[in-house]
Short mmCIF file of C-alpha atoms in Angstrom, two decimals:
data_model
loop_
_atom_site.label_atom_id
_atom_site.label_comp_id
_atom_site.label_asym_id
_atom_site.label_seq_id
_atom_site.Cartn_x
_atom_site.Cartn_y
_atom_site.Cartn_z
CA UNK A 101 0.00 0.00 0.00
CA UNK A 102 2.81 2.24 0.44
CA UNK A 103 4.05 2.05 -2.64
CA UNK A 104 0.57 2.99 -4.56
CA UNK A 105 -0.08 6.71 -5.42
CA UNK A 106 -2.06 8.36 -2.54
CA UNK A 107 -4.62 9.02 -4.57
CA UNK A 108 -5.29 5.29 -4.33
CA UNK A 109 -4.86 4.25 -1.52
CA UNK A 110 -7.86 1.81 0.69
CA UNK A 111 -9.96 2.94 3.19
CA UNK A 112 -9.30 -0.40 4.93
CA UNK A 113 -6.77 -3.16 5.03
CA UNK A 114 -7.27 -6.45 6.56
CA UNK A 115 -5.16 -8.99 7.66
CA UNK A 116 -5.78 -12.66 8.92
CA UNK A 117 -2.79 -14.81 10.45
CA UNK A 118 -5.76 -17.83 10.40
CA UNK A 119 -6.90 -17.53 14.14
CA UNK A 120 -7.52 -13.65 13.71
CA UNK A 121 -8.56 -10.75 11.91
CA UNK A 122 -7.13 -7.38 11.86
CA UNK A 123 -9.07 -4.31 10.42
CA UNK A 124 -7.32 -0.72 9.90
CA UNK A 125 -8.88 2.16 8.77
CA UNK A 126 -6.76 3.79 6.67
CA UNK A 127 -8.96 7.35 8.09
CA UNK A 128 -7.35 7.09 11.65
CA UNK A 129 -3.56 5.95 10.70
CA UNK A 130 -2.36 6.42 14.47
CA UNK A 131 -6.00 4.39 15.78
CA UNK A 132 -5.58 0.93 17.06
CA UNK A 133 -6.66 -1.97 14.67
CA UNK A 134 -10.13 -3.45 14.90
CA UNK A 135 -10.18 -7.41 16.29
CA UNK A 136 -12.06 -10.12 15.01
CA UNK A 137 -11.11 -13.61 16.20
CA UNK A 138 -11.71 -16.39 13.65
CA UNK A 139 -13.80 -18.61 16.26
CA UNK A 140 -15.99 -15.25 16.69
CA UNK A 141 -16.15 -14.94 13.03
CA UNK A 142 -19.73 -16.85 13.11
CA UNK A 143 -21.54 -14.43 15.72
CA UNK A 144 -19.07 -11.07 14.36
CA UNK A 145 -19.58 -11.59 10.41
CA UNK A 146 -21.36 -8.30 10.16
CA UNK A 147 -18.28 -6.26 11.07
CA UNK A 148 -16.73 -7.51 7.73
CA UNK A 149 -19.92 -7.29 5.62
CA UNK A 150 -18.59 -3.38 4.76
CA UNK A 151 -16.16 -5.48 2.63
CA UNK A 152 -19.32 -6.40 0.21
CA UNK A 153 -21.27 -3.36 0.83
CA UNK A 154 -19.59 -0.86 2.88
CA UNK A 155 -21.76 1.99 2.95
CA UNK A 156 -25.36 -0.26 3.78
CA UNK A 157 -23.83 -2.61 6.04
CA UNK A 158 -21.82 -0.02 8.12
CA UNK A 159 -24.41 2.45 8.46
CA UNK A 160 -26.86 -0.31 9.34
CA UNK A 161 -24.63 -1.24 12.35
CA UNK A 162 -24.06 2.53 13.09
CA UNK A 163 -27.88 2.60 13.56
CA UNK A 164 -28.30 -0.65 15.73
CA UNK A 165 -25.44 0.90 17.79
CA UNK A 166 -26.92 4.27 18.56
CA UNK A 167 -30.68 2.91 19.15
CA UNK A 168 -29.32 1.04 21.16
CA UNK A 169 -27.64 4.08 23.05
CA UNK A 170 -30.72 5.72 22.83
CA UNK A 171 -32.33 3.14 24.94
CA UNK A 172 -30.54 2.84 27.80
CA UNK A 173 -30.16 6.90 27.64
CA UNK A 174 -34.14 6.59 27.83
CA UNK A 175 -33.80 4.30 31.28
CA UNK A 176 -31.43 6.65 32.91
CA UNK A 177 -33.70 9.23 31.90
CA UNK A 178 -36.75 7.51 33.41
CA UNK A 179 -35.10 6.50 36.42
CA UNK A 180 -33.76 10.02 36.98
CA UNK A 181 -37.08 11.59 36.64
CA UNK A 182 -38.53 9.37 39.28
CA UNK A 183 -35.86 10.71 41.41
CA UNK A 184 -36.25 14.70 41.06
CA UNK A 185 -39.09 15.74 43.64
CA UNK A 186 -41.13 17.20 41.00
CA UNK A 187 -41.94 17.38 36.99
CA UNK A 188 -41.46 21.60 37.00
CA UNK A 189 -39.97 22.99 33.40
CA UNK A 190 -36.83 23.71 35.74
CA UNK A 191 -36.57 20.50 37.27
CA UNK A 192 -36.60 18.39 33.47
CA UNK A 193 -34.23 20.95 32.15
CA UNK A 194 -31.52 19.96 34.84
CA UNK A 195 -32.30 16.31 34.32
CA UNK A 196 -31.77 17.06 30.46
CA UNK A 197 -28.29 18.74 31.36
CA UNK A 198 -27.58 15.83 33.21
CA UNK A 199 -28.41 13.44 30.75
CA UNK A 200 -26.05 15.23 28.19
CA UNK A 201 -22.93 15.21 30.70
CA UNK A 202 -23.30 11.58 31.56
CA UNK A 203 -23.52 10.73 28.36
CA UNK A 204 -20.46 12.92 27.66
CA UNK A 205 -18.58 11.07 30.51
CA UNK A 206 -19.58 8.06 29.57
CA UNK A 207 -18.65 8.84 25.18
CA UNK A 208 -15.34 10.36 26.83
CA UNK A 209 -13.72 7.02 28.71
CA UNK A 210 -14.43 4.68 25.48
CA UNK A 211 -12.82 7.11 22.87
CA UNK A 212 -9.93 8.27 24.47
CA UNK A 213 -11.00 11.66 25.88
CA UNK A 214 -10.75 10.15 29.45
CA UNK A 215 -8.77 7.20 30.50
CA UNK A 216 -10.25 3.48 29.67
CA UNK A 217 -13.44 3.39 31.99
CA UNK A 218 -12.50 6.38 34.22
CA UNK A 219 -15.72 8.15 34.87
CA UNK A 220 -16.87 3.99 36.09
CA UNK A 221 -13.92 3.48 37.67
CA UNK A 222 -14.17 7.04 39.86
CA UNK A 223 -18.26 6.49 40.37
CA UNK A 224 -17.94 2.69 41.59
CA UNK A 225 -15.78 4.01 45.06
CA UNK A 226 -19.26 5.52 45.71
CA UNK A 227 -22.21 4.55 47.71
CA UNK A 228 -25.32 4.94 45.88
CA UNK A 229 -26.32 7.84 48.32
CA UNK A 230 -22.99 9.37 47.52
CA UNK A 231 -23.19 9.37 43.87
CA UNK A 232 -24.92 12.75 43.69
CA UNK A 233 -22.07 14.50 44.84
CA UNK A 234 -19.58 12.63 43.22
CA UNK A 235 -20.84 13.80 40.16
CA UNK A 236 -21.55 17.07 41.01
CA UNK A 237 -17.70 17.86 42.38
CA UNK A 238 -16.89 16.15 38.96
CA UNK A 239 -18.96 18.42 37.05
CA UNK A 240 -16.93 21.28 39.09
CA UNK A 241 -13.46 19.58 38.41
CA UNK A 242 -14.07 19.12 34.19
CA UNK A 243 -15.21 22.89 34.16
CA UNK A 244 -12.40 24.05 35.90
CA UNK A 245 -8.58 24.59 34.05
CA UNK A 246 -6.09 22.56 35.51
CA UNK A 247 -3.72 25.25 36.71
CA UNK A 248 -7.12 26.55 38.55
CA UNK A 249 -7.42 23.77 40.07
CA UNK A 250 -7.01 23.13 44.38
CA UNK A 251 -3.61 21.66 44.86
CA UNK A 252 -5.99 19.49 48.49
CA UNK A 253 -7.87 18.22 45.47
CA UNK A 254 -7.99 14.17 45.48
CA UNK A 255 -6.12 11.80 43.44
CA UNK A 256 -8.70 10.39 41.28
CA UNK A 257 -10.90 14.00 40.33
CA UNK A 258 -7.32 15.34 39.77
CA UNK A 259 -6.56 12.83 36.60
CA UNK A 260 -9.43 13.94 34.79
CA UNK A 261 -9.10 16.37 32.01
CA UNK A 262 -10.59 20.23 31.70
CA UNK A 263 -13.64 20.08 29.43
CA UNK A 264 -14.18 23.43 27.41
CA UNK A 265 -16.92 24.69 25.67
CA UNK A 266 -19.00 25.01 28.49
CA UNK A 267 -21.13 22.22 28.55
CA UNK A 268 -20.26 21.71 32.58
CA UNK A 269 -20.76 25.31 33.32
CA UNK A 270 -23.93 25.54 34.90
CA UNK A 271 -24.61 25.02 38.70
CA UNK A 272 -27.47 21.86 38.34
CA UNK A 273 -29.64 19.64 41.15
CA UNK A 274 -28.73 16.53 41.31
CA UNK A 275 -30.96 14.44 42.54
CA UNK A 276 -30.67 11.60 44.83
CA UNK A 277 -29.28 7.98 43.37
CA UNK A 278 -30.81 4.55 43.91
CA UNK A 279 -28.93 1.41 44.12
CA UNK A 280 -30.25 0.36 40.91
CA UNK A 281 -29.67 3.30 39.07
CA UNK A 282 -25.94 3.62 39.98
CA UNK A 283 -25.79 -0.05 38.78
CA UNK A 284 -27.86 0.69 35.47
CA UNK A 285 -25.19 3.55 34.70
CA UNK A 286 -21.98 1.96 35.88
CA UNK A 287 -22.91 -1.89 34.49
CA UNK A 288 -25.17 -1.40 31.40
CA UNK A 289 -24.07 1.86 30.37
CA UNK A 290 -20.77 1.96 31.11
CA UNK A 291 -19.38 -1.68 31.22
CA UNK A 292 -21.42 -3.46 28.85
CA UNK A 293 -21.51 -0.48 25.93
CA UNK A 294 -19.03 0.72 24.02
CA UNK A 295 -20.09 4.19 23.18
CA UNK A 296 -17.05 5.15 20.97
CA UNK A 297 -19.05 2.95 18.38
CA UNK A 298 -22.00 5.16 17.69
CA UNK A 299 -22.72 7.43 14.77
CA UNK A 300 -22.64 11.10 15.99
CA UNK A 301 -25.34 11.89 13.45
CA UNK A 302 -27.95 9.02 14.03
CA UNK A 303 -27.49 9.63 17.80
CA UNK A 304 -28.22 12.97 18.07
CA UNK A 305 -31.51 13.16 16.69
CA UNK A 306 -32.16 9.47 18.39
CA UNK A 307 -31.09 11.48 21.89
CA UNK A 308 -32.80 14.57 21.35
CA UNK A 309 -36.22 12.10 20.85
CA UNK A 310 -34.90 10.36 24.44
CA UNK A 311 -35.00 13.55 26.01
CA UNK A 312 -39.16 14.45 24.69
CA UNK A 313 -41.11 12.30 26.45
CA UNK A 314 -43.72 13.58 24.05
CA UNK A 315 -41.86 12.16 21.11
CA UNK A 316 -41.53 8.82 23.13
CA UNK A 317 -45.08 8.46 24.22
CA UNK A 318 -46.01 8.54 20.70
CA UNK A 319 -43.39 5.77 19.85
CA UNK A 320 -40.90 7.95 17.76
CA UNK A 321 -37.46 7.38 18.57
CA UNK A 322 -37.30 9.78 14.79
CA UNK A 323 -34.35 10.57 12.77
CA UNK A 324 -33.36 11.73 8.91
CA UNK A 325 -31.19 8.30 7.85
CA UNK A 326 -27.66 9.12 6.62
CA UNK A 327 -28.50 7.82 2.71
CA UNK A 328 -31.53 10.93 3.14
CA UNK A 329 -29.13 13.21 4.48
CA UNK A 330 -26.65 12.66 1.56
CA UNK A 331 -29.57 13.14 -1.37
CA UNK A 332 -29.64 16.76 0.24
CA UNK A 333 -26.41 17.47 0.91
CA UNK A 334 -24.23 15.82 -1.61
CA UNK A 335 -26.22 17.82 -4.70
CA UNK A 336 -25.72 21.23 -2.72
CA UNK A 337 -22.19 20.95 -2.50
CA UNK A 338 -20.63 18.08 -1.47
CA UNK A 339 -20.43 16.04 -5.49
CA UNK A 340 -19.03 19.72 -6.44
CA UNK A 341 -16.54 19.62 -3.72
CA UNK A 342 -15.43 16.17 -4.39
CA UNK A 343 -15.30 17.03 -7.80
CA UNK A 344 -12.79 19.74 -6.96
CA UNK A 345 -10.98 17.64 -5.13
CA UNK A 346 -10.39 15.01 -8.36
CA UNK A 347 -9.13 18.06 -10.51
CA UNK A 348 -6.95 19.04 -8.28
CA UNK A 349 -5.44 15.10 -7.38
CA UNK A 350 -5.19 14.91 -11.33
CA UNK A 351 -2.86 18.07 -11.75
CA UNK A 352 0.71 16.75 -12.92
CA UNK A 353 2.39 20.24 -11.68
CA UNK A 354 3.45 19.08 -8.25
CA UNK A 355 4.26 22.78 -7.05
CA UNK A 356 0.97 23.72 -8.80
CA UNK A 357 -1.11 20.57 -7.22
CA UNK A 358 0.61 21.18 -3.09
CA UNK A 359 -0.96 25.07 -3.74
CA UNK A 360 -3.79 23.92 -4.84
CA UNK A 361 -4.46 21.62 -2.29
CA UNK A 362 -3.39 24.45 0.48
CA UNK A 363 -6.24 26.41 -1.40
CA UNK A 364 -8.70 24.08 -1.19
CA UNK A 365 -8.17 23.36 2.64
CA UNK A 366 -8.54 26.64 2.87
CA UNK A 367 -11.66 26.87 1.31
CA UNK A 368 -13.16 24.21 3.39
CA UNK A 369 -12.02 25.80 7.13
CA UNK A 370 -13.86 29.06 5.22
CA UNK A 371 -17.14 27.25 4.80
CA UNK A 372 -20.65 27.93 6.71
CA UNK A 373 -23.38 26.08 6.99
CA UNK A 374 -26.99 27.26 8.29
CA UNK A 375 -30.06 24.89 9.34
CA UNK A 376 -32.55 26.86 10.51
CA UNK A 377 -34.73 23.80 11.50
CA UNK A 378 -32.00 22.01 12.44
CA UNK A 379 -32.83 19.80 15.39
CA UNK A 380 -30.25 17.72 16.86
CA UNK A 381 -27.75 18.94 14.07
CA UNK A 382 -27.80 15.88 12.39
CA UNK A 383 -27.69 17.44 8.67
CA UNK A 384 -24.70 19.64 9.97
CA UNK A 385 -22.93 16.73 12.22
CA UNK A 386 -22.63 14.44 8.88
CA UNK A 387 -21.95 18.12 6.70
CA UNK A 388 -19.09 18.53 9.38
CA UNK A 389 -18.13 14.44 9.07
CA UNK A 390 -18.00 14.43 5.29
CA UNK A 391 -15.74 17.51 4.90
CA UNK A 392 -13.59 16.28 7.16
CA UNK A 393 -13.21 12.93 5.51
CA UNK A 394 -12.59 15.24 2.23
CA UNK A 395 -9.91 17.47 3.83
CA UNK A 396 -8.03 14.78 5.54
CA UNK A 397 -7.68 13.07 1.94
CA UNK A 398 -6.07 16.81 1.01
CA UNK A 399 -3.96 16.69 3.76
CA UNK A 400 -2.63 12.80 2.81
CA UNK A 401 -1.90 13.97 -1.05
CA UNK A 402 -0.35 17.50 0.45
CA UNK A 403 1.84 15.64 2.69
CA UNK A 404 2.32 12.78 0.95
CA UNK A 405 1.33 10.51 3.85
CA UNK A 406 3.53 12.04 6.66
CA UNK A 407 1.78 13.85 9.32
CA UNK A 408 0.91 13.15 12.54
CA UNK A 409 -3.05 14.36 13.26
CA UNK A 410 -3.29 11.28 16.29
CA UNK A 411 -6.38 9.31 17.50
CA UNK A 412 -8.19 12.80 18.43
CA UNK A 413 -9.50 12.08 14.86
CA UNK A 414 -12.00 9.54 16.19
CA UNK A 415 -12.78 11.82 19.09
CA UNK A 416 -13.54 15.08 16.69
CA UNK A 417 -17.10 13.85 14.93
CA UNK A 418 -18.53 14.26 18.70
CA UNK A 419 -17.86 17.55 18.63
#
């Protein structure tokens, strides 16, 4: 593969030594292999099916995935609500904050922006009647830059990372946690899912529903598909900016092609998008996704394979 022009290279490579198989995506060069054992291979096909139909078969898993999030998002939710001592508009918007952070928390220690199972791993130390301010002096500690930080402040709180952007801003109620619910968050939503595996775009509207228990009375866990998304947005500029792209690959003028390419990446970072009935963001999450995917294949060709943008790739579509 190294020796074929960038321009040609895979989106994935697999390899099989006969008891294993190993699956790199050629879109996160720095990420860690995927692992499929051969005895698995009967219950595990489906994450090689995107090897006869890789669009279909890996957006259909995307959406089993983030359902599934969705789900137990919607029995945190419920149990939560049980919790708060009443159903006021300020009362569910603090739940809904909450929801959002834990889900954050619990995104953050499967794809790298915490450690491996950290938020579990710091929540588990705690009694169930404890858990409420656990999480609220870890709300406190992510909001809060790490040279602001108390120097008396414990071991564990200490490792985690500052979270910009303001999402753990805002002073919340937390309400009271039962012994179930602690075990619903730390076992099925923490140990038992892997959230790193869910499709930013499907989630978000399949979250926002979670959060409207309107929408879920009426049994619509409702969201645009990605295919739908793409008959919108690849006529309106995205075939255009591929297109662009080709010409550009295709120029024989090295010096001419590498200021090209700078031009183009340019153009891209200068880009704005408006949906005025836009949701969860779901047409801009897979707008933001798909110019990405364009602009890192600039970046390959303009460096001709060397550079060094790390596993925050992976991490970037949440945002």
């Amino acid at each position: 593969v190294a020796n074929m022009p960038l321009s040609q290279h895979p989106r994935w490579i697999v390899t099989c030594n006969f008891s294993e198989f190993l699956v790199y995506d050629m879109e996160q060069p720095n990420g860690e292999p995927e692992q499929i054992l051969l005895e698995n291979l009967g219950k595990e096909y489906y994450r090689l099916q995107f090897l006869v139909d890789l669009k279909s078969e890996h957006i259909s898993k995307e959406m089993q995935v983030s359902m599934k999030a969705g789900e137990i998002v919607g029995r945190i939710y419920d149990a939560l609500l049980k919790q708060y001592d009443d159903n006021s508009p300020e009362a569910l918007r603090w739940l809904n904050i909450l929801c959002v952070r834990i889900v954050f928390c619990l995104y953050a220690e499967d794809a790298g922006v915490f450690r491996h199972d950290q938020f579990h791993d710091f929540l588990s130390r705690y009694d169930a009647d404890d858990i409420r301010r656990a999480l609220s002096d870890l709300f406190e500690v992510l909001n809060t830059p790490l040279e602001k930080r108390s120097k008396y402040l414990k071991e564990d709180l200490k490792a985690f990372p500052y979270t910009n952007g303001g999402l753990f801003e805002e002073a919340i109620e937390i309400p009271q946690f039962t012994e179930e619910l602690k075990q619903t968050l730390l076992q099925n939503a923490s140990l038992d899912f892997d959230w790193s595996e869910i499709s930013p775009t499907i989630f978000g509207a399949v979250f926002e529903s979670t959060l409207n228990p309107e929408t879920r009375r009426s049994g619509g866990m409702h969201y645009t598909s990605i295919e739908n998304i793409h008959k919108v947005i690849d006529p309106l500029f995205l075939n255009d900016l591929r297109s662009e792209l080709d010409g550009i690959l295709e120029e024989k003028v090295e010096k001419t092609r590498l200021r090209r390419l700078d031009e183009y990446q340019d153009k891209l970072a200068s880009l704005t998008f408006l949906d005025p009935a836009c949701g969860s963001g779901n047409f801009l999450t897979e707008t933001y996704l798909s110019l990405r995917r364009l602009e890192n294949e600039a970046i390959r060709e303009r460096y001709h394979g060397q550079y060094q943008i790390g596993a925050f790739l992976r991490l970037m579509t949440l945002l």
